[in-house]
mmCIF file of C-alpha atoms in Angstrom:
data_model
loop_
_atom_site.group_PDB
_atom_site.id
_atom_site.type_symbol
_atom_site.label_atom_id
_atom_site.label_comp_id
_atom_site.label_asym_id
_atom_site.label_seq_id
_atom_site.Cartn_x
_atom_site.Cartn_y
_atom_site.Cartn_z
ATOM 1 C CA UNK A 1 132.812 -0.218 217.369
ATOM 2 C CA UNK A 2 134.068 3.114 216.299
ATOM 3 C CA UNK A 3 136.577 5.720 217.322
ATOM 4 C CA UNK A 4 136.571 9.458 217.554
ATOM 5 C CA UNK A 5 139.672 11.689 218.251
ATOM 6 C CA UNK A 6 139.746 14.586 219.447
ATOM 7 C CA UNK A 7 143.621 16.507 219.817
ATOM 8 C CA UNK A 8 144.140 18.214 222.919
ATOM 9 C CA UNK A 9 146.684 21.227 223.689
ATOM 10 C CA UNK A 10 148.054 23.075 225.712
ATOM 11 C CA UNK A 11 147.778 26.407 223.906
ATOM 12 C CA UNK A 12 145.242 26.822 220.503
ATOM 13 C CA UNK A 13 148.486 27.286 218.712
ATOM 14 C CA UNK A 14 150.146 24.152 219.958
ATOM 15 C CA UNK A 15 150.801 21.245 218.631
ATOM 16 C CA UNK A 16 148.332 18.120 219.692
ATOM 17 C CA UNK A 17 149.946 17.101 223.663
ATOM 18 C CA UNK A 18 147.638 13.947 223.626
ATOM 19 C CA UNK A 19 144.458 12.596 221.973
ATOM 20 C CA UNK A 20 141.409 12.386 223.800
ATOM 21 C CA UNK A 21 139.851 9.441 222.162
ATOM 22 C CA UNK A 22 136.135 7.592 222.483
ATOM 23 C CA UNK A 23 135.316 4.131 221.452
ATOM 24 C CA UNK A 24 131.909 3.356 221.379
ATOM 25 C CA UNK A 25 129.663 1.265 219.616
ATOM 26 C CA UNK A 26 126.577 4.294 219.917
ATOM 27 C CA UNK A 27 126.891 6.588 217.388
ATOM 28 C CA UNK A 28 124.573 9.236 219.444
ATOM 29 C CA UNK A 29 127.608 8.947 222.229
ATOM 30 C CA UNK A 30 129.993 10.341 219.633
ATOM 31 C CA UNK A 31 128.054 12.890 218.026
ATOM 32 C CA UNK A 32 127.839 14.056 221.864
ATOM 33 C CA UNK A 33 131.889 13.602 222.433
ATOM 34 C CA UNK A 34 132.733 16.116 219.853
ATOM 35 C CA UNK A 35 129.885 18.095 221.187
ATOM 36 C CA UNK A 36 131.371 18.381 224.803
ATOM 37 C CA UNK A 37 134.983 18.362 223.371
ATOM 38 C CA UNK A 38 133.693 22.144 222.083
ATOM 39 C CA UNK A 39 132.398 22.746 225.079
ATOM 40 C CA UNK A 40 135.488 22.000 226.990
ATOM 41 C CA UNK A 41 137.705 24.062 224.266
ATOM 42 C CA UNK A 42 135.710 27.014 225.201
ATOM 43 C CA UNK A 43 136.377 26.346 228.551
ATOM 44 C CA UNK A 44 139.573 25.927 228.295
ATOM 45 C CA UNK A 45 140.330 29.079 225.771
ATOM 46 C CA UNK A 46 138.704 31.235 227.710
ATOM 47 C CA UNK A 47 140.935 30.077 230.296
ATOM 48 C CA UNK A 48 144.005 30.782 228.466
ATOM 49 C CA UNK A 49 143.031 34.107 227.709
ATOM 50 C CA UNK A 50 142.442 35.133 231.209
ATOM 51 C CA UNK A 51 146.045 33.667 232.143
ATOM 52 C CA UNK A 52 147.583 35.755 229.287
ATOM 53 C CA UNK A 53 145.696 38.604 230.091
ATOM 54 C CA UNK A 54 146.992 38.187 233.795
ATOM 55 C CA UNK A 55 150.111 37.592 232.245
ATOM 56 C CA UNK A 56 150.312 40.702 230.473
ATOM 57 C CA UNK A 57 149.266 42.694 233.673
ATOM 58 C CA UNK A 58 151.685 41.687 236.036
ATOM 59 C CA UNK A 59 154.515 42.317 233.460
ATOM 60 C CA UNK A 60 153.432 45.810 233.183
ATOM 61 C CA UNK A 61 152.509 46.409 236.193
ATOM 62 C CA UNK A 62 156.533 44.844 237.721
ATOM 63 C CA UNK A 63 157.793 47.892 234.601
ATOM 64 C CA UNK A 64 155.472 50.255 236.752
ATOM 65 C CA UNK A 65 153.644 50.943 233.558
ATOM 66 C CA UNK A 66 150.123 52.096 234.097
ATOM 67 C CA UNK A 67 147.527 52.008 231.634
ATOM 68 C CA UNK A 68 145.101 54.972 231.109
ATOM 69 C CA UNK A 69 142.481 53.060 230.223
ATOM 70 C CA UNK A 70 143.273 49.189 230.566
ATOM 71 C CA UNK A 71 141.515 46.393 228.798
ATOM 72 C CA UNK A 72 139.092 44.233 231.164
ATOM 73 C CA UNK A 73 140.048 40.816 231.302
ATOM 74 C CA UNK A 74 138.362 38.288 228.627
ATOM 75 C CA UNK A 75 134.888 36.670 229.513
ATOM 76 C CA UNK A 76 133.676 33.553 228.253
ATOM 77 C CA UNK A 77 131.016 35.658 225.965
ATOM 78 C CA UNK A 78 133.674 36.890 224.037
ATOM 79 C CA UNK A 79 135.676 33.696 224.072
ATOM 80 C CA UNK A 80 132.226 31.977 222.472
ATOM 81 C CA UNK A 81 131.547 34.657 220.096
ATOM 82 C CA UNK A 82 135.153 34.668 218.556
ATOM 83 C CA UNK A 83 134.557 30.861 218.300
ATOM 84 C CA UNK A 84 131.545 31.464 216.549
ATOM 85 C CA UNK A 85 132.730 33.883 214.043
ATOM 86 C CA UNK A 86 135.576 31.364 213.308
ATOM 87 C CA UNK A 87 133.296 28.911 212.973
ATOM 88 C CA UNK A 88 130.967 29.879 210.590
ATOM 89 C CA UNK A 89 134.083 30.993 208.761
ATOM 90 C CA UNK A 90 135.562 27.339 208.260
ATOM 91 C CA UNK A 91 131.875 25.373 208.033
ATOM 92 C CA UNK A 92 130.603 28.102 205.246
ATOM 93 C CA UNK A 93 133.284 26.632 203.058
ATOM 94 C CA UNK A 94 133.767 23.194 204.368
ATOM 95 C CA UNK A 95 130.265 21.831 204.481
ATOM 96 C CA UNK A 96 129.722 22.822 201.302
ATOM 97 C CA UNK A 97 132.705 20.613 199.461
ATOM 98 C CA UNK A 98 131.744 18.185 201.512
ATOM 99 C CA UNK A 99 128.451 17.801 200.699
ATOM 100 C CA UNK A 100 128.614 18.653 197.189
ATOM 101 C CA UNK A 101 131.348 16.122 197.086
ATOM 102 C CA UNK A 102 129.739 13.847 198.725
ATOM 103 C CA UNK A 103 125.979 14.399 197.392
ATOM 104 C CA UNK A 104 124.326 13.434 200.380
ATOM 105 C CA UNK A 105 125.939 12.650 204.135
ATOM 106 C CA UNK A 106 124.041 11.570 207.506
ATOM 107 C CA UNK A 107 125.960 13.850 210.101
ATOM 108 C CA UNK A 108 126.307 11.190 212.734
ATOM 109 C CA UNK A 109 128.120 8.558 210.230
ATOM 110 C CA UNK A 110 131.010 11.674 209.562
ATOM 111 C CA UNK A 111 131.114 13.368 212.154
ATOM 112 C CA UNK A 112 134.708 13.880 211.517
ATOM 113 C CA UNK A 113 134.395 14.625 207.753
ATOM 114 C CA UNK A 114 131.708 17.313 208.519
ATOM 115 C CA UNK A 115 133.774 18.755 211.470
ATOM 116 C CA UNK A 116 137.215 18.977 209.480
ATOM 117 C CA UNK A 117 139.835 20.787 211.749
ATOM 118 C CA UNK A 118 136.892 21.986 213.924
ATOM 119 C CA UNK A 119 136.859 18.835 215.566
ATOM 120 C CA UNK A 120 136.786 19.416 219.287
ATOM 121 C CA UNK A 121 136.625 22.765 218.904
ATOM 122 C CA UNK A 122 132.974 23.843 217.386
ATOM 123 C CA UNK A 123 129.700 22.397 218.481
ATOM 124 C CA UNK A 124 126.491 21.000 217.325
ATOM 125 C CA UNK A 125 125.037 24.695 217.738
ATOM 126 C CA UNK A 126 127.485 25.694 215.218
ATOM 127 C CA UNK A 127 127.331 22.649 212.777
ATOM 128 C CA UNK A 128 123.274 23.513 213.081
ATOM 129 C CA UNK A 129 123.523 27.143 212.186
ATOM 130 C CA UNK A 130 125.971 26.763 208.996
ATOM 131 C CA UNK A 131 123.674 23.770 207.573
ATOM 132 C CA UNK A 132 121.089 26.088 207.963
ATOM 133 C CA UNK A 133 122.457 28.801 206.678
ATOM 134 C CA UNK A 134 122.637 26.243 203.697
ATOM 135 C CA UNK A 135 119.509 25.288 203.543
ATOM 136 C CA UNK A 136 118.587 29.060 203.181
ATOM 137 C CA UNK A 137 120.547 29.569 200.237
ATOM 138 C CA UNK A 138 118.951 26.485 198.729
ATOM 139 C CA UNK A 139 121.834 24.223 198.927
ATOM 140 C CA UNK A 140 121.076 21.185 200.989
ATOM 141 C CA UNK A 141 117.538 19.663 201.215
ATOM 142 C CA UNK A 142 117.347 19.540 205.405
ATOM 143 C CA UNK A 143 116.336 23.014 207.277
ATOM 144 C CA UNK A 144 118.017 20.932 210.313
ATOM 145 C CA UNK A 145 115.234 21.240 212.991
ATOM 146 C CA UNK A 146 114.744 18.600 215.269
ATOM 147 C CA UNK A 147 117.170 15.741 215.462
ATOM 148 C CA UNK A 148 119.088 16.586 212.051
ATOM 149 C CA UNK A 149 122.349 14.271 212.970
ATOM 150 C CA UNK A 150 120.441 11.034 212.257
ATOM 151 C CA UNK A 151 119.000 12.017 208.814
ATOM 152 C CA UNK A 152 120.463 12.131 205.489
ATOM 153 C CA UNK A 153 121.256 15.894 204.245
ATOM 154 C CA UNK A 154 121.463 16.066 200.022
ATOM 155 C CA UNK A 155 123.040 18.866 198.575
ATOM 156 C CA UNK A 156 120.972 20.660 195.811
ATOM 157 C CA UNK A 157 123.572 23.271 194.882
ATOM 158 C CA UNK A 158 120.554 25.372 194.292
ATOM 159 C CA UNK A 159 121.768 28.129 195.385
ATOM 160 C CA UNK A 160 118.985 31.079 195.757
ATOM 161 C CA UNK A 161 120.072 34.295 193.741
#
């Protein structure tokens, strides 16, 4: 049986309220968990965004300040695509020490490892797209197509000049 936790808050800037936490003897199940768990963060960011934006409206609006041109309130596209950009941030530099650390990983046995503070908060698209990116530049062995979490990735550290 294994365990994977994922911290939950009540702002991105909090401090962990609780721990949402899996035990489950599948490894598939928790390569899925931490795949919802980013789905759910998105959810939920794009949530808090909308009440801040809200938030900030109504204060101006009880000061009787109106705006000229106001900002429209945040969408979950834009939510997703700041994720992403903050994503491939942390995983650019993170799956590399990892791997090269490591030598050679199967995703699904460290999940958390791989993940690193992104745990809960990115997905499998964007674990796919930085390995790839990896595998572009000639450092890992796996172009991760296909089921990629259940095979072992080896870094190369060839990196393509």
């Amino acid at each position: 049986m294994r365990s994977t936790t994922i911290p939950v808050r009540n702002q991105p800037h909090h401090q962990p309220k609780y721990l949402l936490i899996l035990f489950s003897a599948d490894k598939r199940a928790h390569w899925d968990f931490a795949d919802q768990a980013s789905k759910a963060h998105i959810d939920w960011l794009h949530h808090c965004s909308s009440e801040d934006y809200q938030a900030n409206v109504s204060r101006l609006e009880s000061q009787g300040v109106s705006e000229l041109f106001p900002k429209s309130a945040p969408t979950a596209r834009d939510v997703d695509l700041d994720l992403k950009r903050d994503a491939a941030k942390h995983f650019s530099v993170h799956l590399s020490a990892i791997l090269e650390s490591a030598g050679s990983i199967r995703p699904i046995d460290a999940i958390a490892a791989l993940y690193g503070s992104f745990l809960g908060r990115a997905g499998a698209p964007h674990m796919r797209q930085a390995l790839k990116e990896l595998h572009a530049a000639g450092q890992i062995d796996d172009g991760c197509v296909g089921d990629y979490w259940d095979r072992t990735i080896t870094w190369t550290g060839d990196a393509k000049g």
